[in-house]
Amino acid sequence: MVKKSLHNPVYFEEIVYRISLLTKNTPQRWGKMNVSQMLRHCDFVIQIALRKVELPELNFFLAAIGIVTKIEMQIFNNGIPRNMPTFQKLIVNFECDFDESKTNLLNTLKDFRTASENKDLPDYHRLFGKMTEKDWGFLEYKHLDHHLKQFNV
């Protein structure tokens, strides 16, 4: 069972290619976000790894669910379920410029790659708990894959 990760250049380029297939009129298969909003949302999520977006503290119960979810995804290599709740800070329910959102996400992906190569990713995530470089690459790939599937790419 292959565990794809943004740390692997092949899978990193796969994600970049899939993003390139999106247009401002690409329809979603599920969810509330349009393609521009999804791109902005994904950008915000990767910025967590770059320490540019900080998530709020969670209560013990939600933090435990997050840690169990991370472990389950790693063991079973499964994806993210549709219509999962997200942090308020990461919800994009406002209009976004498609080209700007796409460019920003691609630039943030490059910054993620650089941070990863420099071993400069955080060792903790508010939802997933203790994190390794491997965890970041795997979970960020899974998140992007989830949303790209949402738009059929």
Short mmCIF file of C-alpha atoms in Angstrom, two decimals:
data_model
loop_
_atom_site.label_atom_id
_atom_site.label_comp_id
_atom_site.label_asym_id
_atom_site.label_seq_id
_atom_site.Cartn_x
_atom_site.Cartn_y
_atom_site.Cartn_z
CA MET A 1 0.00 0.00 0.00
CA VAL A 2 1.61 3.24 -1.20
CA LYS A 3 1.38 6.15 1.23
CA LYS A 4 1.64 9.23 -0.92
CA SER A 5 3.35 12.28 0.53
CA LEU A 6 4.24 15.80 -0.54
CA HIS A 7 7.82 14.91 0.42
CA ASN A 8 8.04 12.60 -2.59
CA PRO A 9 8.78 14.70 -5.72
CA VAL A 10 6.56 12.44 -7.88
CA TYR A 11 3.50 12.98 -5.69
CA PHE A 12 4.30 16.66 -5.16
CA GLU A 13 4.30 17.16 -8.94
CA GLU A 14 1.12 15.07 -9.23
CA ILE A 15 -0.64 17.53 -6.91
CA VAL A 16 0.72 20.54 -8.81
CA TYR A 17 -0.46 19.01 -12.09
CA ARG A 18 -3.94 18.29 -10.69
CA ILE A 19 -4.19 21.89 -9.47
CA SER A 20 -3.22 23.05 -12.97
CA LEU A 21 -6.24 21.21 -14.38
CA LEU A 22 -8.65 23.38 -12.40
CA THR A 23 -10.45 26.30 -14.00
CA LYS A 24 -12.54 29.00 -12.38
CA ASN A 25 -15.65 27.14 -13.61
CA THR A 26 -14.73 23.66 -12.40
CA PRO A 27 -17.85 22.40 -10.56
CA GLN A 28 -17.66 20.70 -7.17
CA ARG A 29 -19.04 17.19 -6.68
CA TRP A 30 -19.91 17.88 -3.02
CA GLY A 31 -19.54 20.58 -0.39
CA LYS A 32 -20.26 24.28 -0.20
CA MET A 33 -17.04 25.81 -1.53
CA ASN A 34 -16.49 26.78 -5.13
CA VAL A 35 -13.11 26.08 -6.71
CA SER A 36 -11.61 29.46 -5.79
CA GLN A 37 -12.66 29.06 -2.16
CA MET A 38 -11.29 25.52 -2.05
CA LEU A 39 -7.90 26.74 -3.31
CA ARG A 40 -7.82 29.44 -0.62
CA HIS A 41 -8.86 26.91 2.04
CA CYS A 42 -6.06 24.53 1.02
CA ASP A 43 -3.60 27.42 1.09
CA PHE A 44 -4.64 28.27 4.67
CA VAL A 45 -4.24 24.64 5.74
CA ILE A 46 -0.69 24.37 4.38
CA GLN A 47 0.16 27.68 6.03
CA ILE A 48 -0.36 25.94 9.38
CA ALA A 49 2.76 23.89 8.64
CA LEU A 50 4.60 27.11 7.78
CA ARG A 51 3.53 28.72 11.08
CA LYS A 52 1.64 31.47 9.22
CA VAL A 53 -1.80 30.32 10.44
CA GLU A 54 -2.34 29.32 14.06
CA LEU A 55 -5.25 27.16 15.11
CA PRO A 56 -7.09 27.70 18.40
CA GLU A 57 -6.60 25.46 21.42
CA LEU A 58 -8.87 22.42 21.55
CA ASN A 59 -10.50 20.71 24.47
CA PHE A 60 -9.19 17.28 25.44
CA PHE A 61 -12.02 15.40 23.72
CA LEU A 62 -11.52 17.05 20.29
CA ALA A 63 -7.74 16.75 20.55
CA ALA A 64 -8.09 13.02 21.29
CA ILE A 65 -10.35 12.58 18.25
CA GLY A 66 -7.76 14.36 16.11
CA ILE A 67 -4.93 12.13 17.29
CA VAL A 68 -7.00 8.97 16.74
CA THR A 69 -7.97 10.23 13.26
CA LYS A 70 -4.30 10.80 12.35
CA ILE A 71 -3.36 7.30 13.52
CA GLU A 72 -6.30 5.74 11.66
CA MET A 73 -5.36 7.53 8.42
CA GLN A 74 -1.77 6.34 8.75
CA ILE A 75 -2.68 2.74 9.50
CA PHE A 76 -5.40 2.32 6.89
CA ASN A 77 -4.14 4.93 4.39
CA ASN A 78 -7.72 6.15 4.06
CA GLY A 79 -8.86 9.57 2.97
CA ILE A 80 -10.79 12.36 4.60
CA PRO A 81 -14.58 11.84 4.76
CA ARG A 82 -16.80 14.26 2.83
CA ASN A 83 -18.25 17.29 4.60
CA MET A 84 -15.98 16.98 7.63
CA PRO A 85 -16.19 19.86 10.10
CA THR A 86 -13.24 22.26 10.02
CA PHE A 87 -11.79 25.02 12.14
CA GLN A 88 -13.70 28.29 11.78
CA LYS A 89 -10.42 29.99 10.90
CA LEU A 90 -10.04 27.74 7.83
CA ILE A 91 -13.57 28.15 6.47
CA VAL A 92 -13.65 30.17 3.27
CA ASN A 93 -17.19 31.41 2.70
CA PHE A 94 -16.29 34.64 0.95
CA GLU A 95 -15.56 35.43 -2.68
CA CYS A 96 -12.02 34.71 -3.87
CA ASP A 97 -10.20 35.51 -7.08
CA PHE A 98 -9.48 32.22 -8.84
CA ASP A 99 -6.11 33.14 -10.38
CA GLU A 100 -4.85 34.71 -7.16
CA SER A 101 -6.00 31.75 -5.06
CA LYS A 102 -4.37 29.26 -7.42
CA THR A 103 -1.09 31.19 -7.58
CA ASN A 104 -0.99 31.62 -3.80
CA LEU A 105 -1.58 27.91 -3.21
CA LEU A 106 1.17 26.92 -5.64
CA ASN A 107 3.57 29.37 -3.96
CA THR A 108 2.64 28.06 -0.52
CA LEU A 109 3.27 24.52 -1.75
CA LYS A 110 6.78 25.58 -2.84
CA ASP A 111 7.33 27.16 0.58
CA PHE A 112 6.16 23.93 2.22
CA ARG A 113 8.64 21.97 0.12
CA THR A 114 11.47 24.30 1.13
CA ALA A 115 10.53 24.11 4.82
CA SER A 116 10.39 20.33 4.55
CA GLU A 117 13.80 20.13 2.86
CA ASN A 118 15.19 22.35 5.63
CA LYS A 119 13.57 20.17 8.32
CA ASP A 120 11.67 23.25 9.48
CA LEU A 121 8.13 21.92 9.93
CA PRO A 122 6.52 22.11 13.39
CA ASP A 123 6.60 19.12 15.70
CA TYR A 124 3.02 19.72 16.88
CA HIS A 125 -0.44 20.32 15.37
CA ARG A 126 -3.38 21.47 17.49
CA LEU A 127 -5.67 18.76 16.07
CA PHE A 128 -3.26 15.92 15.26
CA GLY A 129 -0.87 16.30 18.20
CA LYS A 130 2.79 15.33 17.87
CA MET A 131 3.94 15.59 14.25
CA THR A 132 6.96 14.39 12.33
CA GLU A 133 8.13 15.57 8.92
CA LYS A 134 6.66 12.35 7.54
CA ASP A 135 3.29 13.10 9.17
CA TRP A 136 3.15 16.57 7.60
CA GLY A 137 3.89 15.32 4.08
CA PHE A 138 1.35 12.50 4.35
CA LEU A 139 -1.48 14.51 5.92
CA GLU A 140 -1.04 17.54 3.64
CA TYR A 141 -1.13 15.23 0.62
CA LYS A 142 -4.32 13.57 1.93
CA HIS A 143 -5.99 16.95 2.48
CA LEU A 144 -5.13 18.24 -1.00
CA ASP A 145 -6.13 14.93 -2.59
CA HIS A 146 -9.50 15.11 -0.79
CA HIS A 147 -10.26 18.56 -2.16
CA LEU A 148 -8.98 17.86 -5.65
CA LYS A 149 -11.27 14.81 -5.78
CA GLN A 150 -14.06 17.14 -4.65
CA PHE A 151 -13.50 18.93 -7.97
CA ASN A 152 -12.99 15.72 -9.97
CA VAL A 153 -9.27 16.13 -10.63
#
